Coordinates of C-alpha atoms in Angstrom, one line a residue:
Chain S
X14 CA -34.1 12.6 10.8
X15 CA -36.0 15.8 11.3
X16 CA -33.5 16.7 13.6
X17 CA -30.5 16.1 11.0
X18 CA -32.1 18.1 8.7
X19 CA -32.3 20.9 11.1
X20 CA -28.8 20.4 12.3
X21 CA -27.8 20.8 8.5
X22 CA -26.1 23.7 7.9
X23 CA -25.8 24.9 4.3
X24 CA -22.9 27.4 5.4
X25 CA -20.8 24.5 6.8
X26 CA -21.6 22.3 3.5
X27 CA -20.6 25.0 1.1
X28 CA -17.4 25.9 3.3
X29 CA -16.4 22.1 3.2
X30 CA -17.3 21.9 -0.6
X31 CA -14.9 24.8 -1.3
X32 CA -12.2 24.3 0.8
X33 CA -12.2 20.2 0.5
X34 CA -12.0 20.8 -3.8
X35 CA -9.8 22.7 -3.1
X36 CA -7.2 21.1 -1.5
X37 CA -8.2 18.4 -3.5
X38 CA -6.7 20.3 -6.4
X39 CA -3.9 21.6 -4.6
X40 CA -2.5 18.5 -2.9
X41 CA -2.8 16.7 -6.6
X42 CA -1.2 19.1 -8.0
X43 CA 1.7 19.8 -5.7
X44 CA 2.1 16.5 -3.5
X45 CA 0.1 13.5 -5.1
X46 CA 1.2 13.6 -8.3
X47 CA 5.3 14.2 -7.4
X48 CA 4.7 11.7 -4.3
X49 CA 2.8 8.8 -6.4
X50 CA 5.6 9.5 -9.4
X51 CA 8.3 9.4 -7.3
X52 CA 7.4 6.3 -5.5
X53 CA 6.4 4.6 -9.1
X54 CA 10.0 5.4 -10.6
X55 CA 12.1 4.3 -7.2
X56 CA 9.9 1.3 -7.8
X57 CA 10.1 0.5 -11.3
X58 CA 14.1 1.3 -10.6
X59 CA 13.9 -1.6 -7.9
X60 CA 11.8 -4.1 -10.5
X61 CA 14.4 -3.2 -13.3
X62 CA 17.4 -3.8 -10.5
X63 CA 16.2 -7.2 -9.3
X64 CA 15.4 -8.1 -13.1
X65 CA 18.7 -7.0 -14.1
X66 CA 20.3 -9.0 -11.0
X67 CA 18.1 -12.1 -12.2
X68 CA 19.0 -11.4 -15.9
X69 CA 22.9 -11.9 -14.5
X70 CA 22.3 -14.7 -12.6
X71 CA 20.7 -16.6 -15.1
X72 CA 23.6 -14.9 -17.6
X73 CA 26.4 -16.3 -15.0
X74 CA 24.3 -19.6 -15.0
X75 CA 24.5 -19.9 -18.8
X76 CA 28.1 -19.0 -18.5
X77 CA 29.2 -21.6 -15.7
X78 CA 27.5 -24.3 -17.8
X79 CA 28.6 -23.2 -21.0
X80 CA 31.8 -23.6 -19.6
X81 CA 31.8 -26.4 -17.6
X82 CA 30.2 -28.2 -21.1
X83 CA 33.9 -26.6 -23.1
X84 CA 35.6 -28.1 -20.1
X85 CA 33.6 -31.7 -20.9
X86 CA 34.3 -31.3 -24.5
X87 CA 37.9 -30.9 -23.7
X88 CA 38.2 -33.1 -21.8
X89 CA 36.6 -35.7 -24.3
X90 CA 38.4 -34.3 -27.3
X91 CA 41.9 -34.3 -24.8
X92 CA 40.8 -38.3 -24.2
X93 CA 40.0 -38.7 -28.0
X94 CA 43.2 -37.4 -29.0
X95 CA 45.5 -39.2 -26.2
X96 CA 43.7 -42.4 -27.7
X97 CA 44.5 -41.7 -31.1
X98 CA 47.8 -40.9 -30.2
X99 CA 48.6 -44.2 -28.3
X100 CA 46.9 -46.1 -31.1
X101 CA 49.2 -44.0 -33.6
X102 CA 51.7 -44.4 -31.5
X103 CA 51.1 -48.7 -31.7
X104 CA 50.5 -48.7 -35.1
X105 CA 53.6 -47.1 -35.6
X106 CA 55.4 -49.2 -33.3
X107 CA 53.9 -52.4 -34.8
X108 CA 54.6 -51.2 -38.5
X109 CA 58.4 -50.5 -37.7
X110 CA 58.5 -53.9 -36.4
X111 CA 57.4 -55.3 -38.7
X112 CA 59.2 -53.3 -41.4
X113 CA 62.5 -54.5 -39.4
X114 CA 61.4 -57.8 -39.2
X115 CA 61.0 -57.9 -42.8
X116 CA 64.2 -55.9 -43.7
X117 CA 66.0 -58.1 -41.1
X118 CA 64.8 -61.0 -43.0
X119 CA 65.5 -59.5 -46.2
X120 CA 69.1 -58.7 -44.8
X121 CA 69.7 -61.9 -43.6
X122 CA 68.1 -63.7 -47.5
X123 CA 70.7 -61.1 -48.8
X124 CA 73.9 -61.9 -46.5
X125 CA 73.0 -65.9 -47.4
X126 CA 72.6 -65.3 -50.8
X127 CA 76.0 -63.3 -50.6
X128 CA 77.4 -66.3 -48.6
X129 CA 76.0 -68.5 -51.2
X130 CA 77.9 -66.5 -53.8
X131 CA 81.0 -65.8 -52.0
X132 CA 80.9 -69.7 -51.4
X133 CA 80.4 -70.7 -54.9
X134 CA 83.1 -67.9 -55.9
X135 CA 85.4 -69.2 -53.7
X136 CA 84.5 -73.0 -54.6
X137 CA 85.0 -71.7 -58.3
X138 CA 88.3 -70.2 -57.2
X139 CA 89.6 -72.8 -55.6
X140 CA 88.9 -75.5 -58.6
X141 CA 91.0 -72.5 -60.9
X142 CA 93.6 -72.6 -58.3
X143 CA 93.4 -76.2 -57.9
X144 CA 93.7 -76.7 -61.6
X145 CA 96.3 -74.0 -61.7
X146 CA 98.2 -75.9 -58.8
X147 CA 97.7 -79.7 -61.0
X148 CA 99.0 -77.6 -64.2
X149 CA 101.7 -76.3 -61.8
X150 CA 102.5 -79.9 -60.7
X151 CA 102.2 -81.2 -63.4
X152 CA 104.2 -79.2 -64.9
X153 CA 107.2 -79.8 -62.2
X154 CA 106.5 -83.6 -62.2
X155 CA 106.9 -83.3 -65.7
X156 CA 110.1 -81.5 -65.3
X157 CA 111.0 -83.8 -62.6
X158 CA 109.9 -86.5 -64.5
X159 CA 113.0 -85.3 -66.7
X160 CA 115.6 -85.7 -64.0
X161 CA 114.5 -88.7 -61.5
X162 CA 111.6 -90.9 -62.6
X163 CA 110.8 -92.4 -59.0
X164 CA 111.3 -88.9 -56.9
X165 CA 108.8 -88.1 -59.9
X166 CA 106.5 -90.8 -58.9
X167 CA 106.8 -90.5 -55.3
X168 CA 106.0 -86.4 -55.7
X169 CA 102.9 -87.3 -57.7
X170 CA 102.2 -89.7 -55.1
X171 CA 102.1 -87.1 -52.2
X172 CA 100.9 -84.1 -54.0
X173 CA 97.9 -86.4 -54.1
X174 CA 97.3 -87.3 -50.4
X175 CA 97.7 -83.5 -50.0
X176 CA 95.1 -82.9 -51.9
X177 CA 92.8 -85.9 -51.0
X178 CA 93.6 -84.0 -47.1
X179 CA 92.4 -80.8 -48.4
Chain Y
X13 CA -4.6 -15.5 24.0
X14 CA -3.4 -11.8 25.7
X15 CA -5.9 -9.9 23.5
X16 CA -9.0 -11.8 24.8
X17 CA -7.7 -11.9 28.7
X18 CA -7.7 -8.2 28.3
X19 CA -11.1 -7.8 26.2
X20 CA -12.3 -10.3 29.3
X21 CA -10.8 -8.1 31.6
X22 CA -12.4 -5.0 29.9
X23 CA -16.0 -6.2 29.4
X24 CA -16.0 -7.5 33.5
X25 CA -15.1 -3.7 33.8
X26 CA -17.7 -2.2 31.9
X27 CA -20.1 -4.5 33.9
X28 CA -18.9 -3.4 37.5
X29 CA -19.3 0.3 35.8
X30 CA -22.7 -0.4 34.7
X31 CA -23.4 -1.6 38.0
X32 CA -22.5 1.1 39.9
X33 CA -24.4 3.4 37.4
X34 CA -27.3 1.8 38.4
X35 CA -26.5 1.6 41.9
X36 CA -26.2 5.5 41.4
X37 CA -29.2 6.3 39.6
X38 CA -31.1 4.4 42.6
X39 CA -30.0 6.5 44.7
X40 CA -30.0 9.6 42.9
X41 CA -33.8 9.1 42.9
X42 CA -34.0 8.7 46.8
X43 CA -32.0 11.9 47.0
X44 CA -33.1 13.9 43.9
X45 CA -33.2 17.2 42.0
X46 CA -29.5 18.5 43.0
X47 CA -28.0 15.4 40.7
X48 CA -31.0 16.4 38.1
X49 CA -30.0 20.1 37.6
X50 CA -26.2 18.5 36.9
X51 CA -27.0 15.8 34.5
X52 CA -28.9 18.5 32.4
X53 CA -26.2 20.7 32.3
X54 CA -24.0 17.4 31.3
X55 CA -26.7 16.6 28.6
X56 CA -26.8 20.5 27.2
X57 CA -22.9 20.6 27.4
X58 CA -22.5 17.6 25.3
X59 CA -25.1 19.1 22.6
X60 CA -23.6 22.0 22.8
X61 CA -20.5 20.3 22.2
X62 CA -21.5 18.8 19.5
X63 CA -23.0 21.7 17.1
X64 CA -21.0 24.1 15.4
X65 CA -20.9 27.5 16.5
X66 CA -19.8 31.1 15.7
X67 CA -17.1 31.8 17.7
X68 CA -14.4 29.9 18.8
X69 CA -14.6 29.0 22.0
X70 CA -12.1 27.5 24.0
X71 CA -13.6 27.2 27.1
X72 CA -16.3 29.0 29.4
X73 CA -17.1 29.7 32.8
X74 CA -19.8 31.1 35.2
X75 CA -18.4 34.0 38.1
X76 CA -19.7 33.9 41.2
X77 CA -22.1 36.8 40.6
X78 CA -24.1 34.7 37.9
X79 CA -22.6 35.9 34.6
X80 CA -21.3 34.0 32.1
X81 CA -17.3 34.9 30.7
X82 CA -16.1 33.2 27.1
X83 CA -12.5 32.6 26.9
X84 CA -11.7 32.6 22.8
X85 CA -12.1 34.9 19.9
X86 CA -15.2 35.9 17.3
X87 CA -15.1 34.7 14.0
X88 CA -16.5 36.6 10.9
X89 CA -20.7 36.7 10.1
X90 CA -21.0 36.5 6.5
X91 CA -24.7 36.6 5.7
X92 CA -26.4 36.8 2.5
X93 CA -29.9 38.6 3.1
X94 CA -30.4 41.1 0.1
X95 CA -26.8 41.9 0.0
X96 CA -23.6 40.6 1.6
X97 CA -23.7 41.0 5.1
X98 CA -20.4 40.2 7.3
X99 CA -19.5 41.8 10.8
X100 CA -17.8 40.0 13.9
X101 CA -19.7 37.3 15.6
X102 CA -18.7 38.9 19.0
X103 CA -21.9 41.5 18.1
X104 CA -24.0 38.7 19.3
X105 CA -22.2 38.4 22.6
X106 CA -22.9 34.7 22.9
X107 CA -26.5 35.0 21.6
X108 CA -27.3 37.5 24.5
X109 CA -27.7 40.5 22.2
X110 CA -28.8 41.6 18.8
X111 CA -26.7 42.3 16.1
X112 CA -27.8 45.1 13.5
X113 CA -25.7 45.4 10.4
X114 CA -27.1 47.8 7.8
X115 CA -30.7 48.6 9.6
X116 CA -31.2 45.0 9.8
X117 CA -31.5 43.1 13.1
X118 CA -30.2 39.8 13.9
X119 CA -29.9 37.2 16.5
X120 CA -28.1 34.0 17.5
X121 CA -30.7 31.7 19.1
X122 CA -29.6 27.7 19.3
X123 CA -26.4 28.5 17.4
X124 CA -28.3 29.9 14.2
X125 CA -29.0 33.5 13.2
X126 CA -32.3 34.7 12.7
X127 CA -33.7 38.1 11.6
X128 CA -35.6 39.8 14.3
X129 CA -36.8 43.1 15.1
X130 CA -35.0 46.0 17.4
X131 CA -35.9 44.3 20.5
X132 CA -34.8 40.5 19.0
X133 CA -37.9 39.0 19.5
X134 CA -38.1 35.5 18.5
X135 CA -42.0 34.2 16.9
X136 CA -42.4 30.1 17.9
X137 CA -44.2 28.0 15.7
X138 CA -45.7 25.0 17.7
X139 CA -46.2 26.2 21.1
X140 CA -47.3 29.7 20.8
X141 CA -45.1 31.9 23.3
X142 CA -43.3 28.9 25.0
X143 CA -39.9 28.1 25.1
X144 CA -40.2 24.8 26.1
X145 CA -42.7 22.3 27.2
X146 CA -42.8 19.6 29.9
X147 CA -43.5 15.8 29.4
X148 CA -42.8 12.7 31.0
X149 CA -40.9 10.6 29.6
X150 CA -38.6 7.4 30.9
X151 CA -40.2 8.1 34.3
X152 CA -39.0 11.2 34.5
X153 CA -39.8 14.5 34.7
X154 CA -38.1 16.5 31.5
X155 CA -38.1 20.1 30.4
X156 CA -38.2 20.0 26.6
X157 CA -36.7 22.6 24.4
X158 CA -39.2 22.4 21.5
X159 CA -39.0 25.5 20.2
X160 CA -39.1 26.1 16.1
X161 CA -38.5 30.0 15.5
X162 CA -40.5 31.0 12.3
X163 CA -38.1 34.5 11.9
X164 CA -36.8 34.2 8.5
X165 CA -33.4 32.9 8.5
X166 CA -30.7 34.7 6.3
X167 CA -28.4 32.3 4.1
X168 CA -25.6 31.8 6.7
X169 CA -22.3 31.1 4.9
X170 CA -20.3 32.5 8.1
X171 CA -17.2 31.2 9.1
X172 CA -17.6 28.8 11.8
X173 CA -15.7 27.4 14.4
X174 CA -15.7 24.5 12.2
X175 CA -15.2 26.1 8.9
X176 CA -11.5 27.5 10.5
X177 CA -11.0 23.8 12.0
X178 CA -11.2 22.4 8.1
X179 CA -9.0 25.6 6.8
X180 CA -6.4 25.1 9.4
X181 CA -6.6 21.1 8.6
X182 CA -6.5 21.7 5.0
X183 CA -3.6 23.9 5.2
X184 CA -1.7 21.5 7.7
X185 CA -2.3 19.0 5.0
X186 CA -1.0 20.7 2.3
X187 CA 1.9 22.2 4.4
X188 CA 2.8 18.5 5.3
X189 CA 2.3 16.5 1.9
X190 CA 4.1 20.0 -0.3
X191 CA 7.0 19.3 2.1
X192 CA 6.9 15.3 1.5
X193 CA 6.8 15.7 -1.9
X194 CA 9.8 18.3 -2.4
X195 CA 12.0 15.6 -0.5
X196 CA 11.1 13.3 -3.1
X197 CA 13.2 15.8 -5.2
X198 CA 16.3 15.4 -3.5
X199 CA 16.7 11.3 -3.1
X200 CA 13.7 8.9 -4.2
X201 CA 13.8 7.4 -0.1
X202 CA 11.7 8.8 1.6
X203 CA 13.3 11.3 5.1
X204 CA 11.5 12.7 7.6
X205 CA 7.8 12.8 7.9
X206 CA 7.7 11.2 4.4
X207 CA 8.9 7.8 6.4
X208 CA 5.7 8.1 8.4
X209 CA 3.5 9.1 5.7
X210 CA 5.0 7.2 2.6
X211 CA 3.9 3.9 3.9
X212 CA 0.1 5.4 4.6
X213 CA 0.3 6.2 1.5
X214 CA 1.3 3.1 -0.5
X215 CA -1.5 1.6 2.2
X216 CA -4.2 3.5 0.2
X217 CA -2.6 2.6 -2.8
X218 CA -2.0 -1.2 -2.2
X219 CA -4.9 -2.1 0.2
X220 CA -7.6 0.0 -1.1
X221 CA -7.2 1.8 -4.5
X222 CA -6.0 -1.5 -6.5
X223 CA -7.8 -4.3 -5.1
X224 CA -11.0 -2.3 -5.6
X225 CA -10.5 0.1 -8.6
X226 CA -8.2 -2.5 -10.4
X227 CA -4.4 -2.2 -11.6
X228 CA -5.2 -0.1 -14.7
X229 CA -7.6 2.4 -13.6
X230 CA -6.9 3.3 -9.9
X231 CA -4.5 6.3 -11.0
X232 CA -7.6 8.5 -11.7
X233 CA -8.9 8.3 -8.6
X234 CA -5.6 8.5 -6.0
X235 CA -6.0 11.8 -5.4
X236 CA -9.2 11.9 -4.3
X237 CA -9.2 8.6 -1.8
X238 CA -5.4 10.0 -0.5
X239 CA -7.1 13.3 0.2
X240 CA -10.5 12.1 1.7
X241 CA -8.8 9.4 3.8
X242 CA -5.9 11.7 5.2
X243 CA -8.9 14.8 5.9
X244 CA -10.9 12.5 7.9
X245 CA -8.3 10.7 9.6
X246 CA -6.7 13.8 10.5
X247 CA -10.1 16.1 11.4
X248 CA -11.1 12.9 13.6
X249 CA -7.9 12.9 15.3
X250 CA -7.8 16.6 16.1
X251 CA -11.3 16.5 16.7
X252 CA -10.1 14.2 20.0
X253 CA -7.9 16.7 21.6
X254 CA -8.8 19.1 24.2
X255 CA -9.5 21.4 21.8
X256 CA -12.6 19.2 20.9
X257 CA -13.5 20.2 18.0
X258 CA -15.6 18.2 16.1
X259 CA -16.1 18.8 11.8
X260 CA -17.4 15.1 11.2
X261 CA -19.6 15.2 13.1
X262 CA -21.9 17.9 11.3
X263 CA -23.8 16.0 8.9
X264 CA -23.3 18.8 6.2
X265 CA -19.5 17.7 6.0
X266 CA -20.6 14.0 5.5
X267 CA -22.5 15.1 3.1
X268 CA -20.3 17.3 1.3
X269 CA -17.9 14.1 1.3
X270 CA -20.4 11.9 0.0
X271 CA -21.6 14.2 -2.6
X272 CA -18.2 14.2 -4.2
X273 CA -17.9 10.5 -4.1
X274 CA -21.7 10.5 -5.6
X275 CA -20.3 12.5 -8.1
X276 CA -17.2 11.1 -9.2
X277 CA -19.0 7.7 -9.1
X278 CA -21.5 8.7 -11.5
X279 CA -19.2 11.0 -14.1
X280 CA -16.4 8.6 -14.3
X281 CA -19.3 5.6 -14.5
X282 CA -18.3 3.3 -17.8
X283 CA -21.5 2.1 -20.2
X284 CA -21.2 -1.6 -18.3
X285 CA -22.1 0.7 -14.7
X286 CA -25.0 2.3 -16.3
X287 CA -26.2 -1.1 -17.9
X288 CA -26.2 -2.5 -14.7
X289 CA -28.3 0.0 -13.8
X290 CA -31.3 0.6 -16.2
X291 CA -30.7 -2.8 -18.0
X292 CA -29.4 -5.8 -15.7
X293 CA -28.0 -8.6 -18.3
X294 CA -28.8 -11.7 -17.7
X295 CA -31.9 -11.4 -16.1
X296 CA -35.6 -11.5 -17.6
X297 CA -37.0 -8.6 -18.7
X298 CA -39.5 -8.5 -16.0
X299 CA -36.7 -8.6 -13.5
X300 CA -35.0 -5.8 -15.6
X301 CA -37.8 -3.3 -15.4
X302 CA -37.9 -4.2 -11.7
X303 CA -34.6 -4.0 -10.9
X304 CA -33.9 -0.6 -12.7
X305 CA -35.4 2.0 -10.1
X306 CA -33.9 -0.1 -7.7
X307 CA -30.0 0.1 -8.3
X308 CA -31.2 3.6 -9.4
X309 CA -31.9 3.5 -6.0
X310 CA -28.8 1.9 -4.8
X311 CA -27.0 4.8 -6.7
X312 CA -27.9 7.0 -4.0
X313 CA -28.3 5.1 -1.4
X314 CA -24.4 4.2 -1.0
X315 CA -23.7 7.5 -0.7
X316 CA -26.4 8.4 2.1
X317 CA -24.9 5.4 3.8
X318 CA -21.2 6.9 3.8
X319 CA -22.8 9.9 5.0
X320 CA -24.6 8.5 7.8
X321 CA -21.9 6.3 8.8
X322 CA -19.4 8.8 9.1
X323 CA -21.7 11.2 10.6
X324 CA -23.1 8.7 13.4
X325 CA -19.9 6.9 14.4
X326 CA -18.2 9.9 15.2
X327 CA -21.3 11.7 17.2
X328 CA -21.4 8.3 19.2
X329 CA -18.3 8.0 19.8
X330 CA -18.1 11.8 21.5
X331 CA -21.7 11.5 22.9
X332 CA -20.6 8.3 24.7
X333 CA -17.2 9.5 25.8
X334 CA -18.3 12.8 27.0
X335 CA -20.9 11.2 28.9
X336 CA -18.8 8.7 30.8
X337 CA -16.7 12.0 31.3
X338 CA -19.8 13.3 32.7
X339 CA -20.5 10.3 34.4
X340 CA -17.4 12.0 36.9
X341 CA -19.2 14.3 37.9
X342 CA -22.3 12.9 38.9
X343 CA -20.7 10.3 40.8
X344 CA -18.2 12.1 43.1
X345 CA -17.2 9.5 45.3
X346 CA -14.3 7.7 45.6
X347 CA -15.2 4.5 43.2
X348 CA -17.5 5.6 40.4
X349 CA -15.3 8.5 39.6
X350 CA -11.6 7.0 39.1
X351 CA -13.6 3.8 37.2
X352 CA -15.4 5.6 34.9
X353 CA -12.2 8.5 34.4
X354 CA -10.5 4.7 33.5
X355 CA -13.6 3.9 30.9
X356 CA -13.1 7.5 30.0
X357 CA -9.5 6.8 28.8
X358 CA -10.5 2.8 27.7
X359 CA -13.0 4.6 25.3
X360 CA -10.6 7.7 24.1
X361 CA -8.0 4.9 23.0
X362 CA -10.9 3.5 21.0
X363 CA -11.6 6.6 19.7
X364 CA -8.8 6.7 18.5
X365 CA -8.7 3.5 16.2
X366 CA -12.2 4.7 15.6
X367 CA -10.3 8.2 13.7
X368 CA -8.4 6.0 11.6
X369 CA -11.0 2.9 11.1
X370 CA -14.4 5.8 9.9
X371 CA -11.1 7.0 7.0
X372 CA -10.2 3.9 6.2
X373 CA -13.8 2.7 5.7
X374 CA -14.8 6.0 3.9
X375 CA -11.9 5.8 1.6
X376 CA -12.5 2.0 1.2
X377 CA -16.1 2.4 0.3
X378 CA -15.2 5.1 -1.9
X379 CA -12.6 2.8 -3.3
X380 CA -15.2 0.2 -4.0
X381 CA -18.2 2.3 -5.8
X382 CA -15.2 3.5 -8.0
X383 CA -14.4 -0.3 -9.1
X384 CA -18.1 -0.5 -9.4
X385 CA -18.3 2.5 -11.9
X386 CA -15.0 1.1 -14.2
X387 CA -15.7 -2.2 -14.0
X388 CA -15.8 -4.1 -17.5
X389 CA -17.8 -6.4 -19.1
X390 CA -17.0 -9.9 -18.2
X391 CA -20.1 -11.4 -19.6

């Protein structure tokens, strides 16, 4: 100990204070503080990159499942609406058949009832024809009658089987 | 597994070393005083190299006829001795003569300046008229340098040998870390001797400033570890060239170092440091009055420690490696020599992890009383 002190030099100690503040002062001045910013910025600028790259990813993430859940929807609505259609499509089908069934039938009520008609027209026509035809024979036979009583009789006779045959 | 085969490896070979160092010193005492005379010139070289001194030396050498030739240049005296004083150190020639600078007389004796008379006589305290004494001691025979000159001694505030080493490391730092930093102006990568240097620096940043200061207040105090780590690492490392010279090593830079720590500890200290301190929470108040001179204590003694450490690690370090290089010499035969020239470089390898490990545990420690100073309340 006594020899450290004696060793101590208080030329040497005030030389080292000096110069060591010194340069102390200088280097922060003109190399720590530009070195320590420097290297703080290019590192905040790498922090900001990779959060920006993450902030993307996570962006492109959102994105791919955003759109794979519009493709899903799509899809579903794309189903939804096919179904629809094909029961549209049925009901339509079904209706029209039925609507032709029952036109058909009503066609069909129509033609018979038409028949009917015609039938009963015809029927009527017939009795005013065959009426006509007896008022026409009659009348002949009756004119006949006038000239030759048994070619009369035997004209009445067949004029009957004729229309007994009809 | 490879590191401890060679640690194995490297402790068998300190043990065959040691061995034959004993072998030798067996013999040397059979034989005697010729080996004697060299380890004491080994033991006053290795002082020697260890103390500042006012010229710059780079090497020295006796001629044949007995007289001494310095190879280097003389660095400025500045004295302060009722006035400024400053002439060339080369007026001492190597302590051999006395300087006179304005009717005053001076002399270098042991590497610090005295005032003396015309004739440079030196007055000894302890042993009246002696320059040394002799005692026994670890059965052997020593001539001790005892001497304590009582000639006044002028404030000294020359520039050393030592003094230029920090000016030329302090410039070489700021030539290095300016030039780093302008490249930062051009692209935000680092090029060139920013590549080495950038990662040291986010090392003190990462590894020692935030872990012990803490992510919000470690900015304060960058400057100050970046500088202190990157002037010791560097003075260490230059201090293990040939060159040799050795700054922290001198206890009065240690404690210059410390004392700025101390101080930047204390005025940046927050009120939950200084309650710690004179008024430990949670303890009784007993234990409070107790404990108060004690961390008051602890204030300085963290410092000291720093100081010390620093201080001792390096002297050790060249003490021990300059001896083994020493060792050479006072073997001179064809075993000891080329073993302990390997322990030589073993060692100077180490030293050089030591350079880097005595910053890093300055800065660290630093680091850490810092954290200590800003550290909130969490009770």
């Amino acid at each position: 100990m006594e020899k450290l002190l004696e060793e101590f030099s208080l030329g040497l100690f005030v030389w080292q204070l000096l110069l060591f503040v010194g340069l102390l002062l200088l280097l922060r001045k003109y190399a720590w503080k530009p070195i320590l910013g420097a290297v703080e910025k290019r590192e905040e600028g790498i922090k900001e990159a990779l959060e920006a790259a993450e902030a993307a990813k996570k962006e492109m993430q959102n994105v791919t499942a955003d759109s794979e859940k519009l493709l899903k929807e799509a899809r579903a609505e794309r189903d939804a609406l096919l179904k629809e259609a094909r029961e549209i499509k049925e009901g339509i089908i079904s209706e029209a058949k039925e609507q032709a069934q029952a036109e058909g039938d009503k066609i069909i009520k129509q033609a018979q009832a038409t028949i009917e008609s015609e039938k009963k027209a015809a029927v009527a026509d017939i009795k005013a024809q065959v009426a006509n035809l007896s008022i026409e024979i009659a009348e002949k036979v009756i004119k006949e009658e006038l000239s030759d009583k048994g070619k009369q009789q035997k004209l009445v006779e067949s004029m009957l089987s004729d229309i007994k045959l009809n | 597994m490879r590191n401890s085969f060679f640690s194995k490896k490297l402790v068998a070979v300190i043990f065959l070393i040691a061995g034959f160092v004993s072998a030798q010193n067996h013999e040397g005492e059979e034989v005697e005083t010729g080996a004697h005379d060299l380890k004491t010139e080994i033991k006053e070289y290795i002082d020697h190299h260890l103390l500042d001194s006012h010229d710059f030396n780079l090497f020295s050498y006796t001629t044949d006829e007995g007289e001494h030739k310095y190879v280097g240049f003389p660095l400025p005296v500045i004295l302060w001795d009722n006035g400024l004083k400053v002439f060339l150190s080369s007026e001492f020639e190597h302590g051999e003569a006395v300087a006179e600078v304005d009717g005053n007389y001076y002399k270098l004796y042991h590497n610090k300046i005295y005032k003396t008379d015309a004739q440079g006589t030196i007055n000894y305290g302890g042993h009246q008229g002696e320059e040394t004494h002799e005692e026994e001691a670890f059965g052997e025979h020593l001539v001790v340098d005892d001497t304590h000159p009582t000639n006044e001694k002028p404030l000294d505030l020359s520039i050393t040998k030592n003094v230029v080493f920090i000016a030329a490391v302090a410039l070489l730092m700021f030539l290095m870390f300016r030039s780093m930093a302008k490249r930062y102006q051009k692209s935000t990568m680092p090029t060139g001797l920013g590549r080495f240097l950038e990662p040291l620096v986010l090392f003190v940043r990462d590894e020692i400033a935030i872990p012990n200061i803490g992510e919000h207040k470690y900015k304060r105090y960058m400057s100050y570890l970046l500088t202190v780590f990157f002037f010791v690492w560097i003075i260490n490392l230059l201090g293990l060239t040939p060159l040799g010279v050795n700054v922290t090593n001198n206890i009065a830079v240690t404690f210059a170092l410390a004392m700025i720590t101390y101080l930047i500890t204390t005025f940046t200290g927050n009120k939950n440091y200084w309650k710690h301190i004179f008024w430990m929470p949670g303890v009784p108040v007993p234990m409070k009055i107790i404990l108060a001179p004690i961390e008051l204590l602890g204030t300085f003694i963290k410092p000291f420690s720093l100081m010390i450490r620093l201080y001792a690690n390096i002297t050790a370090g060249h003490v021990v490696l300059m001896s083994i290089i020493g060792l050479m010499f006072i073997f001179k035969n064809w075993i000891g020599s080329p073993l302990s020239f390997l322990l030589a470089f073993a060692l100077s390898l180490l030293e050089l992890l030591v350079a880097a490990l005595q910053a890093y545990i300055f800065t660290m420690l630093s680091a850490l009383y810092f954290g200590m100073a800003v550290e909130e309340d969490h009770h």
